[in-house]
GROMACS .gro file of N, CA and C in nm:
model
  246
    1UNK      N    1  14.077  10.755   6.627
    1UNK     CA    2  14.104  10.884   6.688
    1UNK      C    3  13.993  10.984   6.656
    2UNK      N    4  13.954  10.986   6.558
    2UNK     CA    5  13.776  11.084   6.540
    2UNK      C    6  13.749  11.015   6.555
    3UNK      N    7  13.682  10.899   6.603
    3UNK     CA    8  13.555  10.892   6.692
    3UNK      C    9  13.556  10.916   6.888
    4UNK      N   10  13.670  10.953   6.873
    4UNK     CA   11  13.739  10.972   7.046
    4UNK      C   12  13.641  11.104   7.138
    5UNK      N   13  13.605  11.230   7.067
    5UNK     CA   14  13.529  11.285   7.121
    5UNK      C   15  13.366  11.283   7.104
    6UNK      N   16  13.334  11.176   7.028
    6UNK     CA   17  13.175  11.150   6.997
    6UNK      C   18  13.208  11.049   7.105
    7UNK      N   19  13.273  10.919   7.118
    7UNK     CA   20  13.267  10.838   7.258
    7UNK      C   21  13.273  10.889   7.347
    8UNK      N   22  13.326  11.024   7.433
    8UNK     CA   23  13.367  11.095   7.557
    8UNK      C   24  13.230  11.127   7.521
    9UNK      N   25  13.147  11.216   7.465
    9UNK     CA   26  13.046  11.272   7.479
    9UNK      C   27  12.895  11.151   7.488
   10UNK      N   28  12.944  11.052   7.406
   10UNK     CA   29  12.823  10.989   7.466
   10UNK      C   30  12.867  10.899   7.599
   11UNK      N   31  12.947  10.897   7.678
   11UNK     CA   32  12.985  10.820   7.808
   11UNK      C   33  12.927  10.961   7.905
   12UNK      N   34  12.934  11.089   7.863
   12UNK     CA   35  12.906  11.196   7.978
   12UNK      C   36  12.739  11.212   7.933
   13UNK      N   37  12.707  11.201   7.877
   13UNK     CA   38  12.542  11.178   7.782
   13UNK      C   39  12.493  11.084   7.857
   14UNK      N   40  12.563  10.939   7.897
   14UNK     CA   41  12.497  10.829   7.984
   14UNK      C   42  12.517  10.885   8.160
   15UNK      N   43  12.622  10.922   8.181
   15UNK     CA   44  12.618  10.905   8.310
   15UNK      C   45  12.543  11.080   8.380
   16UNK      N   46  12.524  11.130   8.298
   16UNK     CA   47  12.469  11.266   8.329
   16UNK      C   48  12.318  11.294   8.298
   17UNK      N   49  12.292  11.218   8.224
   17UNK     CA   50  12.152  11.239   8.187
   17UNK      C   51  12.071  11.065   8.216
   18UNK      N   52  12.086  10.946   8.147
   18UNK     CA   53  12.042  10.862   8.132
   18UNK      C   54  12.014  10.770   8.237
   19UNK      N   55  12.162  10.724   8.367
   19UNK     CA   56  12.138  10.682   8.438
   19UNK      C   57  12.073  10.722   8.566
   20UNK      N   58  12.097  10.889   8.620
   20UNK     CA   59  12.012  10.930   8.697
   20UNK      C   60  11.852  10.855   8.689
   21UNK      N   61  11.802  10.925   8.548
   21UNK     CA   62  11.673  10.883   8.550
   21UNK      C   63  11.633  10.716   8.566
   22UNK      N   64  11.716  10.665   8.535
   22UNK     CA   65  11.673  10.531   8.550
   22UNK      C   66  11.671  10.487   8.683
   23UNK      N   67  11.752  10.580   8.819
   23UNK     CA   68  11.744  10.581   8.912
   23UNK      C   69  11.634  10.612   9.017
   24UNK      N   70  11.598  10.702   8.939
   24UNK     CA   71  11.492  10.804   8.969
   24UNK      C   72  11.344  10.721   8.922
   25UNK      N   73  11.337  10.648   8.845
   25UNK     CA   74  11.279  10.549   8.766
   25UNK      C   75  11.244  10.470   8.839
   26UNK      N   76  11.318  10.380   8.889
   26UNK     CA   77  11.353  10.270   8.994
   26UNK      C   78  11.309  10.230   9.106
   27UNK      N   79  11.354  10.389   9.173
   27UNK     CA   80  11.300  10.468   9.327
   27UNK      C   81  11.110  10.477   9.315
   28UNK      N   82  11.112  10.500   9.178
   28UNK     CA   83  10.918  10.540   9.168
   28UNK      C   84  10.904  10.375   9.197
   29UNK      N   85  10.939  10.311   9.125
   29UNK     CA   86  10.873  10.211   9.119
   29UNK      C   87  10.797  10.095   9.223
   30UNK      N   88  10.955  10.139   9.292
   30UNK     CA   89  10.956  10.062   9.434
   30UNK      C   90  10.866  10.122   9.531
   31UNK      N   91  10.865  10.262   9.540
   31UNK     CA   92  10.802  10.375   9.627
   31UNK      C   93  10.580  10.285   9.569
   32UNK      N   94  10.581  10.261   9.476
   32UNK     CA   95  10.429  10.293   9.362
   32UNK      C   96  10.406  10.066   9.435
   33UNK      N   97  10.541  10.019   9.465
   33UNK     CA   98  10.482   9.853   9.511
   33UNK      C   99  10.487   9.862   9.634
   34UNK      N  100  10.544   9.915   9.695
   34UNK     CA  101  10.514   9.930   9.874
   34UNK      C  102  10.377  10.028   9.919
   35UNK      N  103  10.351  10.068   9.811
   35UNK     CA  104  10.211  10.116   9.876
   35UNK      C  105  10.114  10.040   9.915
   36UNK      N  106  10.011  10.090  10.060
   36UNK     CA  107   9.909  10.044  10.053
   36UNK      C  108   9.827  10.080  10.131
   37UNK      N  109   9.718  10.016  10.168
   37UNK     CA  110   9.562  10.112  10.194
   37UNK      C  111   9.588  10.197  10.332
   38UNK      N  112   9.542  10.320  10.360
   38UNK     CA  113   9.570  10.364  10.424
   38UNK      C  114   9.646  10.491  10.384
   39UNK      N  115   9.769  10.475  10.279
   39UNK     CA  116   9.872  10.532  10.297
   39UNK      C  117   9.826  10.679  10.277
   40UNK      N  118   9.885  10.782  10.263
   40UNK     CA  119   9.859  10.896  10.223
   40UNK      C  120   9.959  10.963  10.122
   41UNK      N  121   9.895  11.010   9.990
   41UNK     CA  122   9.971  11.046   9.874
   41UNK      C  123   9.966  11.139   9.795
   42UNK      N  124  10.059  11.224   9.697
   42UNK     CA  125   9.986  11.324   9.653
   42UNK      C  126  10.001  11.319   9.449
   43UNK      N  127   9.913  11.317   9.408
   43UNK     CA  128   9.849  11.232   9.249
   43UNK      C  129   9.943  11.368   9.156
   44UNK      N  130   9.991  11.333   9.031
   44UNK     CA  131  10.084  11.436   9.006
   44UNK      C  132   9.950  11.513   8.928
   45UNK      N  133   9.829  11.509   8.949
   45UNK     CA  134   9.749  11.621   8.897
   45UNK      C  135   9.798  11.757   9.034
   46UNK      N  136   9.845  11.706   9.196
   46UNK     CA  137   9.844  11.789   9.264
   46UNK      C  138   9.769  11.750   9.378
   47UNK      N  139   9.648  11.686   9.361
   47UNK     CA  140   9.551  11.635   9.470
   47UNK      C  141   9.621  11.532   9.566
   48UNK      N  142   9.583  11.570   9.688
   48UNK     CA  143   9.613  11.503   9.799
   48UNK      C  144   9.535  11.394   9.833
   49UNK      N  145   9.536  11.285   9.875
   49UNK     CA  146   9.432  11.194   9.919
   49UNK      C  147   9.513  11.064  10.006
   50UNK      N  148   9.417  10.965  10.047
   50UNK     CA  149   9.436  10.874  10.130
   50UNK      C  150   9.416  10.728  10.017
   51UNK      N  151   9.483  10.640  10.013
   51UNK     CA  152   9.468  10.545   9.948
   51UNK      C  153   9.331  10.478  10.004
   52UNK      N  154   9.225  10.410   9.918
   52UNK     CA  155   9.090  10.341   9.992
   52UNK      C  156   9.064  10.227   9.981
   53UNK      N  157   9.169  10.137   9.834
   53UNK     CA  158   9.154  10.003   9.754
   53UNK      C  159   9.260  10.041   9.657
   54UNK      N  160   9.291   9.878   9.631
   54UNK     CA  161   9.446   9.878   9.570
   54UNK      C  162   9.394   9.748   9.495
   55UNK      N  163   9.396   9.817   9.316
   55UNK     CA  164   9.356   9.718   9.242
   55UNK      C  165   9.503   9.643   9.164
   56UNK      N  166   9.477   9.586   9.058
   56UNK     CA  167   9.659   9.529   8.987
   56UNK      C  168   9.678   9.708   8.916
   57UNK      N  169   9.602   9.774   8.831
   57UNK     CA  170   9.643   9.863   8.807
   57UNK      C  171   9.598  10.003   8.841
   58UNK      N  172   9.502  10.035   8.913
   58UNK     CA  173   9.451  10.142   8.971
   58UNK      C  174   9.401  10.124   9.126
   59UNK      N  175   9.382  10.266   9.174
   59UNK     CA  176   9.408  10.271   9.303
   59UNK      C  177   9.279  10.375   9.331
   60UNK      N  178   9.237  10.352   9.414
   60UNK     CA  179   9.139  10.435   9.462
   60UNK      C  180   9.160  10.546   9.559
   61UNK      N  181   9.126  10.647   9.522
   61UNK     CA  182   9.190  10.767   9.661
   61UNK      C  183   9.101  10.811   9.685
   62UNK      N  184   9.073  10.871   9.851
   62UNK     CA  185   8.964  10.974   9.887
   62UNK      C  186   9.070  11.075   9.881
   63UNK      N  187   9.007  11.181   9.832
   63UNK     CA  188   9.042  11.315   9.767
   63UNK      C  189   8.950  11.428   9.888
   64UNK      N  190   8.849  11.397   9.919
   64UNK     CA  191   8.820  11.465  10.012
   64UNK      C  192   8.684  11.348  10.079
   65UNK      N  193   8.580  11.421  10.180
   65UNK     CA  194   8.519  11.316  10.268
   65UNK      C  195   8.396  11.258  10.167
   66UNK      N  196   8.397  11.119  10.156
   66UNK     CA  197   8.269  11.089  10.051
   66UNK      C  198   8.330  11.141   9.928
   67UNK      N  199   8.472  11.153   9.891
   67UNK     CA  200   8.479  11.218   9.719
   67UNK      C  201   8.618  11.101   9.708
   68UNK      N  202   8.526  10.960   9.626
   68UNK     CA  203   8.708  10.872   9.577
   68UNK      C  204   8.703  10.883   9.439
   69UNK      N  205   8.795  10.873   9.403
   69UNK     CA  206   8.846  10.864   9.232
   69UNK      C  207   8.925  10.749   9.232
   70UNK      N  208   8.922  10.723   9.125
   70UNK     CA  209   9.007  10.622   9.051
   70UNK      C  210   9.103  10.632   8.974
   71UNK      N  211   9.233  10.615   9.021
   71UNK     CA  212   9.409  10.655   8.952
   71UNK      C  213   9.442  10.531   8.895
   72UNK      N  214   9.512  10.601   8.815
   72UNK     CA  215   9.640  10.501   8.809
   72UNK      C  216   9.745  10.476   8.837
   73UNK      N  217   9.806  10.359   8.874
   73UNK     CA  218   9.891  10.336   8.935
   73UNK      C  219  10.019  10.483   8.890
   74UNK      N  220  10.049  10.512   8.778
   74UNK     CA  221  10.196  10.591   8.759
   74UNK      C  222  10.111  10.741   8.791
   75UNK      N  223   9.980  10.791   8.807
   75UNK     CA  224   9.951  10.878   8.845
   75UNK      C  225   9.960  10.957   9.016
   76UNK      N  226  10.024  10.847   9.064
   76UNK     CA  227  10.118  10.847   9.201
   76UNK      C  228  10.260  10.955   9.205
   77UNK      N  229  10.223  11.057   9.272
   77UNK     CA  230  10.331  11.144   9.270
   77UNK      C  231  10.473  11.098   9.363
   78UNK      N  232  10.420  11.124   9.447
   78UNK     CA  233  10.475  11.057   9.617
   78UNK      C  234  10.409  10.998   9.704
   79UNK      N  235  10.457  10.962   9.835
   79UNK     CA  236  10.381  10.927   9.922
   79UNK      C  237  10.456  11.035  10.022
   80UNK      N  238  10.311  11.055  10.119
   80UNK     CA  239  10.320  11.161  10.189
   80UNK      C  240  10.367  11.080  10.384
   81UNK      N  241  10.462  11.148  10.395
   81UNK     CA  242  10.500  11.085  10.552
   81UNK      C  243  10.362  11.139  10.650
   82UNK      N  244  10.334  11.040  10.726
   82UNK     CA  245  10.272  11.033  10.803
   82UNK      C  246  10.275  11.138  10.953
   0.00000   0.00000   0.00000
């Protein structure tokens, strides 16, 4: 019976905080393996660019005309609809 409100609080601790993110987690992940050349995305520094080459762990973006950089894969914010 005391441990009854430390269990209620960590069951609202999992489903309020923990599993979202793992959702949210999930969604990146899948969103970061369906990418590919071409796509258009925006890098969580903020920069916008076009995907140019798709290595196992980094990705190449043109950032502007003649300007590519080299990301990394979790440095993928979103992908931008077409």
């Amino acid at each position: 019976m005391q441990f009854g409100p430390l269990v209620l609080i960590m069951f609202a601790f999992y489903f309020l905080m923990i599993r979202p993110q793992q959702k949210k987690m999930k969604a990146h992940q899948a969103m970061l393996a369906s990418l590919k050349v071409g796509d258009r995305v925006i890098l969580a520094s903020g920069f916008a660019g076009k995907i140019t080459k798709i290595e196992e762990r980094f990705f190449t973006v043109e950032i502007a005309r003649n300007v590519d950089v080299q990301v990394e894969r979790n440095a993928v914010a979103q992908k931008l609809d077409a």
